[in-house]
Short mmCIF file of C-alpha atoms in Angstrom, two decimals:
data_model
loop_
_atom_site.label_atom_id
_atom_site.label_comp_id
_atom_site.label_asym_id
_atom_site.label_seq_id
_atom_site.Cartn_x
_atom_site.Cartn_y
_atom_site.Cartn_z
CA UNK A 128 -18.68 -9.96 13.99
CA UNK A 129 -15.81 -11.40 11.72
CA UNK A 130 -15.72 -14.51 9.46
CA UNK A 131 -12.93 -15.85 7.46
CA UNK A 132 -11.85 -14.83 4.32
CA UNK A 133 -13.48 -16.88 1.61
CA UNK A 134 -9.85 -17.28 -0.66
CA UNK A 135 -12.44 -18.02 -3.87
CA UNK A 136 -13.28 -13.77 -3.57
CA UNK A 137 -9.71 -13.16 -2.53
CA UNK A 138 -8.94 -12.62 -6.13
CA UNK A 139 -11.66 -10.77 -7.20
CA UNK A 140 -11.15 -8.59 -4.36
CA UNK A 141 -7.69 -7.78 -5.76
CA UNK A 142 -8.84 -7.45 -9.22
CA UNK A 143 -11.68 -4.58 -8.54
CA UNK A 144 -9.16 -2.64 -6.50
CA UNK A 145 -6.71 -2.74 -8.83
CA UNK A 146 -9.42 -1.74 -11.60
CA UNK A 147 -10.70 0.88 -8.68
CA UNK A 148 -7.12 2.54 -8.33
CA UNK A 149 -6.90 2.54 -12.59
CA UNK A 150 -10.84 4.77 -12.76
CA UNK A 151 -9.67 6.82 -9.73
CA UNK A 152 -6.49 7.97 -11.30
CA UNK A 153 -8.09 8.76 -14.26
CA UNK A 154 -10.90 10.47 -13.01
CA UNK A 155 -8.54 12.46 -10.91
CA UNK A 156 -6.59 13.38 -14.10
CA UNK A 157 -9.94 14.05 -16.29
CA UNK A 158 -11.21 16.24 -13.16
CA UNK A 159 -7.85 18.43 -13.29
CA UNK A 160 -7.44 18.85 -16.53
CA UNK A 161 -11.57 19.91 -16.75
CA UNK A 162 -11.04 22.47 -13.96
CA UNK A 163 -8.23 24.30 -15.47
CA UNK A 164 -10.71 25.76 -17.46
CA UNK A 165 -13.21 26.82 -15.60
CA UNK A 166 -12.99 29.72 -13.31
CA UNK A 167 -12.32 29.71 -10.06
CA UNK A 168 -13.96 28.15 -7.53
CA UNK A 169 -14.86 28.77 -3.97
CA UNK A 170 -15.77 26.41 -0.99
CA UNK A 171 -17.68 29.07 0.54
CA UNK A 172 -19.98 29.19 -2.66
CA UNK A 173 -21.09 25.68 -2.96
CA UNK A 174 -23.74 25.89 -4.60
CA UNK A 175 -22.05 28.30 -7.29
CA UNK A 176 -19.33 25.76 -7.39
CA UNK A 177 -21.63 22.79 -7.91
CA UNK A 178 -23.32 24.76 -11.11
CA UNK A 179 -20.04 25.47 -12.68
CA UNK A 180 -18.98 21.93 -12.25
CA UNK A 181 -22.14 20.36 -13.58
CA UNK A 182 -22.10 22.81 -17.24
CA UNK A 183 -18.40 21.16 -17.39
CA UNK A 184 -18.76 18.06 -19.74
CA UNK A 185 -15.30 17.18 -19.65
CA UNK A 186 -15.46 17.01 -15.64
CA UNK A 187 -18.77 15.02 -15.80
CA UNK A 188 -16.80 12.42 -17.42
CA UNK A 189 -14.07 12.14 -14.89
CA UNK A 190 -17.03 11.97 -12.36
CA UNK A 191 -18.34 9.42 -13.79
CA UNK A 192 -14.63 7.44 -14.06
CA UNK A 193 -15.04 8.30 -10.12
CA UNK A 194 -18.30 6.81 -10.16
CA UNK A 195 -17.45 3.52 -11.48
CA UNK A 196 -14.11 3.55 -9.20
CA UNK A 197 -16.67 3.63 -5.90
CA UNK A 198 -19.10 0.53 -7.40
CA UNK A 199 -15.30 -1.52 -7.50
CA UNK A 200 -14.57 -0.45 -4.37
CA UNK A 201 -18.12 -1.79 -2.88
CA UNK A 202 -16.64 -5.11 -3.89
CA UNK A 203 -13.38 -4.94 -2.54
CA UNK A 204 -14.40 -4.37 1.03
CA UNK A 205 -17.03 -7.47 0.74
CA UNK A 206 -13.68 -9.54 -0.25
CA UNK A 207 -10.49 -8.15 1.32
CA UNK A 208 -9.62 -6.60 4.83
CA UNK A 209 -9.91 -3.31 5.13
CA UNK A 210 -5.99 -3.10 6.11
CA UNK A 211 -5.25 -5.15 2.45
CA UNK A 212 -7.49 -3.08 0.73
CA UNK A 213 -5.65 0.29 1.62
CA UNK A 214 -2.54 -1.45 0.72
CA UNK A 215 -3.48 -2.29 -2.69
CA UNK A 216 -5.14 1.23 -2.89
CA UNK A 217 -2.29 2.90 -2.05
CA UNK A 218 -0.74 1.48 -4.98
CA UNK A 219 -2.96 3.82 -7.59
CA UNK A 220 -0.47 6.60 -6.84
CA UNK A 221 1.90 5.41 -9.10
CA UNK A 222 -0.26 5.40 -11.77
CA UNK A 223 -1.54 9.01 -10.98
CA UNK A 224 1.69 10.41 -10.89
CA UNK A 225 2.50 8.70 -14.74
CA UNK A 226 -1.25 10.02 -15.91
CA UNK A 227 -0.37 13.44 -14.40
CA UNK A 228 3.06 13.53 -16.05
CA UNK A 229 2.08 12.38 -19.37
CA UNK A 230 -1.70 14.67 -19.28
CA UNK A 231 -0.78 17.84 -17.40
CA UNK A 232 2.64 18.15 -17.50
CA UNK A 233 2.70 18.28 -13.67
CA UNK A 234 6.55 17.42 -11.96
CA UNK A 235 7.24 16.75 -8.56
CA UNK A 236 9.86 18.26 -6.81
CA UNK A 237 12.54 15.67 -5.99
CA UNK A 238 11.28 15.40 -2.09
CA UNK A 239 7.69 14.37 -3.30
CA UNK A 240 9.25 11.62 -5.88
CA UNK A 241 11.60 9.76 -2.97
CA UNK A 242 7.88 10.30 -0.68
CA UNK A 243 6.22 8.10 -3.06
CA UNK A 244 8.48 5.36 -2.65
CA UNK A 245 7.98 5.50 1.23
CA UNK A 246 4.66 5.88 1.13
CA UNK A 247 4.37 2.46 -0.82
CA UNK A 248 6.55 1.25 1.53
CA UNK A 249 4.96 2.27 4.50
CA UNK A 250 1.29 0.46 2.91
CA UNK A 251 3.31 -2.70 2.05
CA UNK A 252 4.29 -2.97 5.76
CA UNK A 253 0.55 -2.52 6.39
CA UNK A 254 -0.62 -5.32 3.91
CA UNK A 255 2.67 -7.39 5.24
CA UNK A 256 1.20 -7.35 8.89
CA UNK A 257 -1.59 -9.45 8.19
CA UNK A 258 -1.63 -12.90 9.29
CA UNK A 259 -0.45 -15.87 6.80
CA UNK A 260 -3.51 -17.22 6.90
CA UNK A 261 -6.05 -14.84 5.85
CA UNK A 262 -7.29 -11.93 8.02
CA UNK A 263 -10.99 -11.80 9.09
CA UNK A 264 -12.91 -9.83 7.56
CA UNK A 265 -15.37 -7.48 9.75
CA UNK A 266 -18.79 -7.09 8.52
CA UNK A 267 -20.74 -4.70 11.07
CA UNK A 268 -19.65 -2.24 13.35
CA UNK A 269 -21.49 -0.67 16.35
CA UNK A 270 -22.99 2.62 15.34
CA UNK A 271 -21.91 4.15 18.66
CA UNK A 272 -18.28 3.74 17.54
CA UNK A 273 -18.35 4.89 13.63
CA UNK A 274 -20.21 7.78 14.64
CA UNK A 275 -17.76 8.39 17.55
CA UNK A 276 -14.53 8.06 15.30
CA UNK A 277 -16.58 9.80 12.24
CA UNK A 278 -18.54 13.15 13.79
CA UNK A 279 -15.14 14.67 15.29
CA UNK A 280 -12.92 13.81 12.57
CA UNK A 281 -15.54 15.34 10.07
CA UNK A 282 -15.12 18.59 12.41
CA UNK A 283 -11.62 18.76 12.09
CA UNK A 284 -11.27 18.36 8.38
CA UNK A 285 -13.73 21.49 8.20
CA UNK A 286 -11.78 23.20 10.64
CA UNK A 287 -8.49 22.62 9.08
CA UNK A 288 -10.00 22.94 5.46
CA UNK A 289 -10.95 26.65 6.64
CA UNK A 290 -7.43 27.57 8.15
CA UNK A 291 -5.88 26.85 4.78
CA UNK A 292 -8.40 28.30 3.13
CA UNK A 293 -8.11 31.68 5.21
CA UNK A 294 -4.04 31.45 5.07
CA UNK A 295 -3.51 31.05 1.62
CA UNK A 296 -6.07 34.28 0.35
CA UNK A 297 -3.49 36.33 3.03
CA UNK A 298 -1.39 38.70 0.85
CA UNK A 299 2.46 38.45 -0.05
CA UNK A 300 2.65 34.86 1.33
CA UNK A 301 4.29 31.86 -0.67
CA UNK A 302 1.53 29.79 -2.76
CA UNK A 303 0.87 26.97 -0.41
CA UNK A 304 1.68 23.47 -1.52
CA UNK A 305 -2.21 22.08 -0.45
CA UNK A 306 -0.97 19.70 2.23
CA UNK A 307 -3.55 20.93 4.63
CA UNK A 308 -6.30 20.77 1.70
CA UNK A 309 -4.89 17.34 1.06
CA UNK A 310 -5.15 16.48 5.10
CA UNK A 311 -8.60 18.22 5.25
CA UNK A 312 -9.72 15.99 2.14
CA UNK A 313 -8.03 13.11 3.00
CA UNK A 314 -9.73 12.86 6.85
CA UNK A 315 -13.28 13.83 5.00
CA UNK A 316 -12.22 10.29 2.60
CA UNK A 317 -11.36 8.42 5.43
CA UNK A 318 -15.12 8.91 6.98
CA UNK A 319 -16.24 8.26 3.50
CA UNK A 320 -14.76 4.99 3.49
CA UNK A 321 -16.10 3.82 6.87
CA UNK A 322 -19.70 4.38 5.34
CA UNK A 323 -18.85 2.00 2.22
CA UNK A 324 -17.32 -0.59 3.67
CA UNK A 325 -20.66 -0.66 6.27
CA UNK A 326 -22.53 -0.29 2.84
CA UNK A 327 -20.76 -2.89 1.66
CA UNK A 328 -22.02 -5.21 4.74
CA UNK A 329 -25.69 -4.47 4.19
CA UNK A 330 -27.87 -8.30 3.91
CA UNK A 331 -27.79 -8.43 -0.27
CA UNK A 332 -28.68 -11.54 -0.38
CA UNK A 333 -31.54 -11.08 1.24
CA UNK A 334 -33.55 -8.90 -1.46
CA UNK A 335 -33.23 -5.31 -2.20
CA UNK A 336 -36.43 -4.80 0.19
CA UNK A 337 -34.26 -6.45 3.07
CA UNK A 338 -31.33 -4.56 1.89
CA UNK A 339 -33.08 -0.88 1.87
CA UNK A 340 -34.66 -1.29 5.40
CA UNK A 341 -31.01 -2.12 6.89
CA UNK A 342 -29.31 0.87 4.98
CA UNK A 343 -32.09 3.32 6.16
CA UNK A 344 -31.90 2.07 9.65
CA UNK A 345 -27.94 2.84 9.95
CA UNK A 346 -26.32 6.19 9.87
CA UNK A 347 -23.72 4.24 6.37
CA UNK A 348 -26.47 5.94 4.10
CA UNK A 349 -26.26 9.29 5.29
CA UNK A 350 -22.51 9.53 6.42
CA UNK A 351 -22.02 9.07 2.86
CA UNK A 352 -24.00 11.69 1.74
CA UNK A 353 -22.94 14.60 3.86
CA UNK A 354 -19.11 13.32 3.16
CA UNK A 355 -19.98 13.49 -0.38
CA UNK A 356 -21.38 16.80 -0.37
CA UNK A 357 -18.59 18.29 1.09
CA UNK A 358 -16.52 16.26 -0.69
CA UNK A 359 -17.29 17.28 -4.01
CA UNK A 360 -16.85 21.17 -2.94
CA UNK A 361 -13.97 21.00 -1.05
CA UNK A 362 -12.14 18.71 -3.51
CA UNK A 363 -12.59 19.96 -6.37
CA UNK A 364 -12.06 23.49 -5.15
CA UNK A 365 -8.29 21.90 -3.87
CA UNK A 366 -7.81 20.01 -6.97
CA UNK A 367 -8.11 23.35 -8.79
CA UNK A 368 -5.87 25.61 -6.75
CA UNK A 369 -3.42 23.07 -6.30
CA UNK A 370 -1.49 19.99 -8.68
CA UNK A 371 -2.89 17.05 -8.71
CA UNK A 372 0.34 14.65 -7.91
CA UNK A 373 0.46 16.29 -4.31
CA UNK A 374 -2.92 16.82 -3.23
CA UNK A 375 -3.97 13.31 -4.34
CA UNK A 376 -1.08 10.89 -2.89
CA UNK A 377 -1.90 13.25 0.49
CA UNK A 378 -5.38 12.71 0.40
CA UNK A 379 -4.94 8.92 -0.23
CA UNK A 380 -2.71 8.60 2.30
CA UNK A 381 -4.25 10.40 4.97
CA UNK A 382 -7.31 8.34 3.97
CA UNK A 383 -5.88 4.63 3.78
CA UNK A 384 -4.20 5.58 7.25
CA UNK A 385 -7.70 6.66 8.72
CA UNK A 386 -9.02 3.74 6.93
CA UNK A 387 -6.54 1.02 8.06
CA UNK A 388 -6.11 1.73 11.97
CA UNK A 389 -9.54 2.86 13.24
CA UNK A 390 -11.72 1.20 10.64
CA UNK A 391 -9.64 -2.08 11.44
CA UNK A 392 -10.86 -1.02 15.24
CA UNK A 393 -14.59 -0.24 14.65
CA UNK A 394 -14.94 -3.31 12.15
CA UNK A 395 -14.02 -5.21 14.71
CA UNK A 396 -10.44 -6.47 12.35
CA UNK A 397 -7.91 -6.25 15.28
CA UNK A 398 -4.23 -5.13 15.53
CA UNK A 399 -2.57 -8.53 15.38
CA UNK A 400 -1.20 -10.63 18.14
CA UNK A 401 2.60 -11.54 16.88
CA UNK A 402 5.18 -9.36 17.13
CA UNK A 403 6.55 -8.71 14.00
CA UNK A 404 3.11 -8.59 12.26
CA UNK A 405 2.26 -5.57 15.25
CA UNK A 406 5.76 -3.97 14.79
CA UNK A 407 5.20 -3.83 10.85
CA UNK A 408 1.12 -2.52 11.36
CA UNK A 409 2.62 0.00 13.78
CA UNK A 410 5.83 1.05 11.93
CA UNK A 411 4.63 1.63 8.63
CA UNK A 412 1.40 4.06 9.92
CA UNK A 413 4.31 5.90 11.95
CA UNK A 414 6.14 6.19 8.34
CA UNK A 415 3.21 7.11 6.37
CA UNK A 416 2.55 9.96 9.12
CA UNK A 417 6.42 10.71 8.74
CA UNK A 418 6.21 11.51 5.14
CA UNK A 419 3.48 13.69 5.39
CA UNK A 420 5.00 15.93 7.86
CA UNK A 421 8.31 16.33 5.60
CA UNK A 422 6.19 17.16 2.45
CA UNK A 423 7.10 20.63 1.38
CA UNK A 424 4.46 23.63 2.44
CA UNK A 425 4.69 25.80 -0.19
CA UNK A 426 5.22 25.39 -3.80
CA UNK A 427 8.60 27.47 -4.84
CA UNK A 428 7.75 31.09 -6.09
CA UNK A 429 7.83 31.26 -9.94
CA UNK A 430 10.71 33.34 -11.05
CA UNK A 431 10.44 36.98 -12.19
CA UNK A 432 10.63 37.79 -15.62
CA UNK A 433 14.28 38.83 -17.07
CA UNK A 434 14.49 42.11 -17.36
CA UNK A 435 14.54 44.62 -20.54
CA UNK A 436 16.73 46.60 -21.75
CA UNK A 437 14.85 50.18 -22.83
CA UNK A 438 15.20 51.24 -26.17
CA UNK A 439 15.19 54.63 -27.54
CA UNK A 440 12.37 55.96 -30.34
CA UNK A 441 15.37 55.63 -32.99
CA UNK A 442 16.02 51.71 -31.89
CA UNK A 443 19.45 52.29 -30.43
CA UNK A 444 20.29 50.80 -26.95
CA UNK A 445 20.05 53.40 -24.60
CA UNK A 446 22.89 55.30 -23.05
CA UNK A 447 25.18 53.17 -20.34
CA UNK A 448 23.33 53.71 -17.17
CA UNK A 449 23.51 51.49 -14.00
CA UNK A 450 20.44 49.38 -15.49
CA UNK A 451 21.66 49.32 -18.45
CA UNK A 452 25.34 48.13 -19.17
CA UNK A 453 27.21 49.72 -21.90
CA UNK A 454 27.48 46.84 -24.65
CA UNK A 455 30.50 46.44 -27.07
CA UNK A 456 28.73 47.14 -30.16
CA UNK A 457 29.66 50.89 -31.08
CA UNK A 458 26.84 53.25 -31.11
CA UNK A 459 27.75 56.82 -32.91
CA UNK A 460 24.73 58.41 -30.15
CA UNK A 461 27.32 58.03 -27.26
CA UNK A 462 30.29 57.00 -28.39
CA UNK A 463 33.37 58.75 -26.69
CA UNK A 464 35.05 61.73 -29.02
CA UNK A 465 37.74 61.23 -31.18
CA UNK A 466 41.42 62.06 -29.61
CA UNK A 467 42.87 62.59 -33.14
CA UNK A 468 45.12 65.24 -33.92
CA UNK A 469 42.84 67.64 -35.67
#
């Protein structure tokens, strides 16, 4: 079912995402700079993993920075379309790429700082597509279609998560990037997302009682659970391995492009009629997808240390061998023998 947009919550609905994408970024950043510390961490351990985590007061306070970011985002699907609210989401990754700059000293290579132009881009068109006069804004889904769209794509992002997982402990290859962790992530998100905004539909206003039965009666509650679970393993295990300004803006977008086109489907918030609104909707997923595939794999190999010249025991270079040039300073230990007249 879909009713209008109220315009009175329009602007609230900007405000929390806005304030959503600012406790996200920082969380992310917080969370990063936390796990550089600790040691490493495994997504086959989990329960290992969640200990570590949990002694780590520095990444308890970026959780709870995520925390707060999810109660914003509770309001922003109550107010905006989903479509609008990944395109205002998407918008966070500038400000995680400053944080990132400024707190870890991460830099992107130059093709990941012209991607996050397009990817903006590619959201805007999103956002653009909607209709002038306010898109509806879906409320309930059938649970036959969430779970359809949400057990198989939960399957793959395990599946995929695992074959990165397995390829990257392989000896003498490159260090990988994390664009499949970020894909793996981003798809487990995307899941995560259809479970708030169906959280976000639950009857409020008729008393927490009213509001409880209705949660425990759909499968919202526990979608978000298992996605969390995983989530917080397989994230944070990524995050670790990996920098944050690359395995964030490819988890975002993979899950505002998940988000957008089949949430918009199940929510009942349909592709529009026009034209140029369907053309822009369509084009700027295909661009989105576009940038993802022409993301660099692998991170470049750091380069090996410059080599040293041995010395002897005395501190004299050594003699001129192939690995070691002869050098114009005179050295009376091998210097050639006089040719004067004796």
């Amino acid at each position: 079912m879909t009713g209008a947009v109220d315009w009175g919550w329009w602007g609230w609905g900007v405000a929390a995402a806005l304030l959503a994408n600012a406790l996200y970024s920082a969380g992310f950043v917080l969370q990063k700079r936390a796990l550089g510390r600790l040691p490493a961490l495994s997504a086959g351990r989990p329960l290992r993993t969640v200990l570590t985590l949990a002694a780590s007061p520095a990444w308890l306070a970026g959780s709870l920075a995520l925390a707060a970011g999810f109660a914003a985002q509770l309001l922003v699907y109550r107010s905006l379309p989903i479509a609008a609210a990944q395109g205002i989401f998407v918008s966070g990754l500038v400000l995680l790429t400053l944080l990132s700059s400024a707190v870890l000293g991460e830099r992107p290579s130059g093709r990941e700082r012209h991607a996050l132009p397009a990817v903006l881009l590619a959201l805007l068109m999103v956002v653009a597509s909607l209709p002038d006069g306010g898109a509806g804004v879906g409320r309930s889904a059938p649970w036959r279609t969430v779970l359809l769209v949400s057990l198989p794509t939960l399957a793959a992002a395990g599946w995929l998560y695992a074959a990165v997982d397995r390829r990257a402990r392989r000896p003498h290859r490159m260090p990988t990037s994390g664009i499949g962790y970020g894909v793996a992530v981003g798809l487990l998100y995307g899941v995560s997302s259809l479970a708030v905004k169906g959280l976000s539909a639950a009857p409020y206003a008729d008393g927490p009682a009213a509001a409880a039965r209705a949660l425990a009666a759909s499968p919202y509650p526990y979608l978000l659970l298992c996605t969390a679970a995983a989530g917080l393993v397989m994230s944070q295990t990524a995050l670790q391995r990996c920098r944050a300004t690359l395995i964030v803006p490819v988890c975002t977008t993979v899950a505002c492009v998940f988000t957008a086109v089949l949430g918009s489907l199940a929510f009942g918030e349909s592709l529009p009629d026009a034209p140029v609104p369907l053309a822009l909707r369509l084009a700027g997923t295909a661009l989105a997808l576009s940038v993802l595939l022409a993301l660099p794999r692998h991170d470049p190999s750091p380069p090996p240390p410059p080599a040293r010249h041995p010395r002897t025991p005395e501190g004299s270079p050594c003699p001129p061998t192939p690995a070691c040039p002869p050098t114009t300073r005179s050295s009376p230990s091998w210097s050639a023998p006089s040719t004067r007249a004796r």
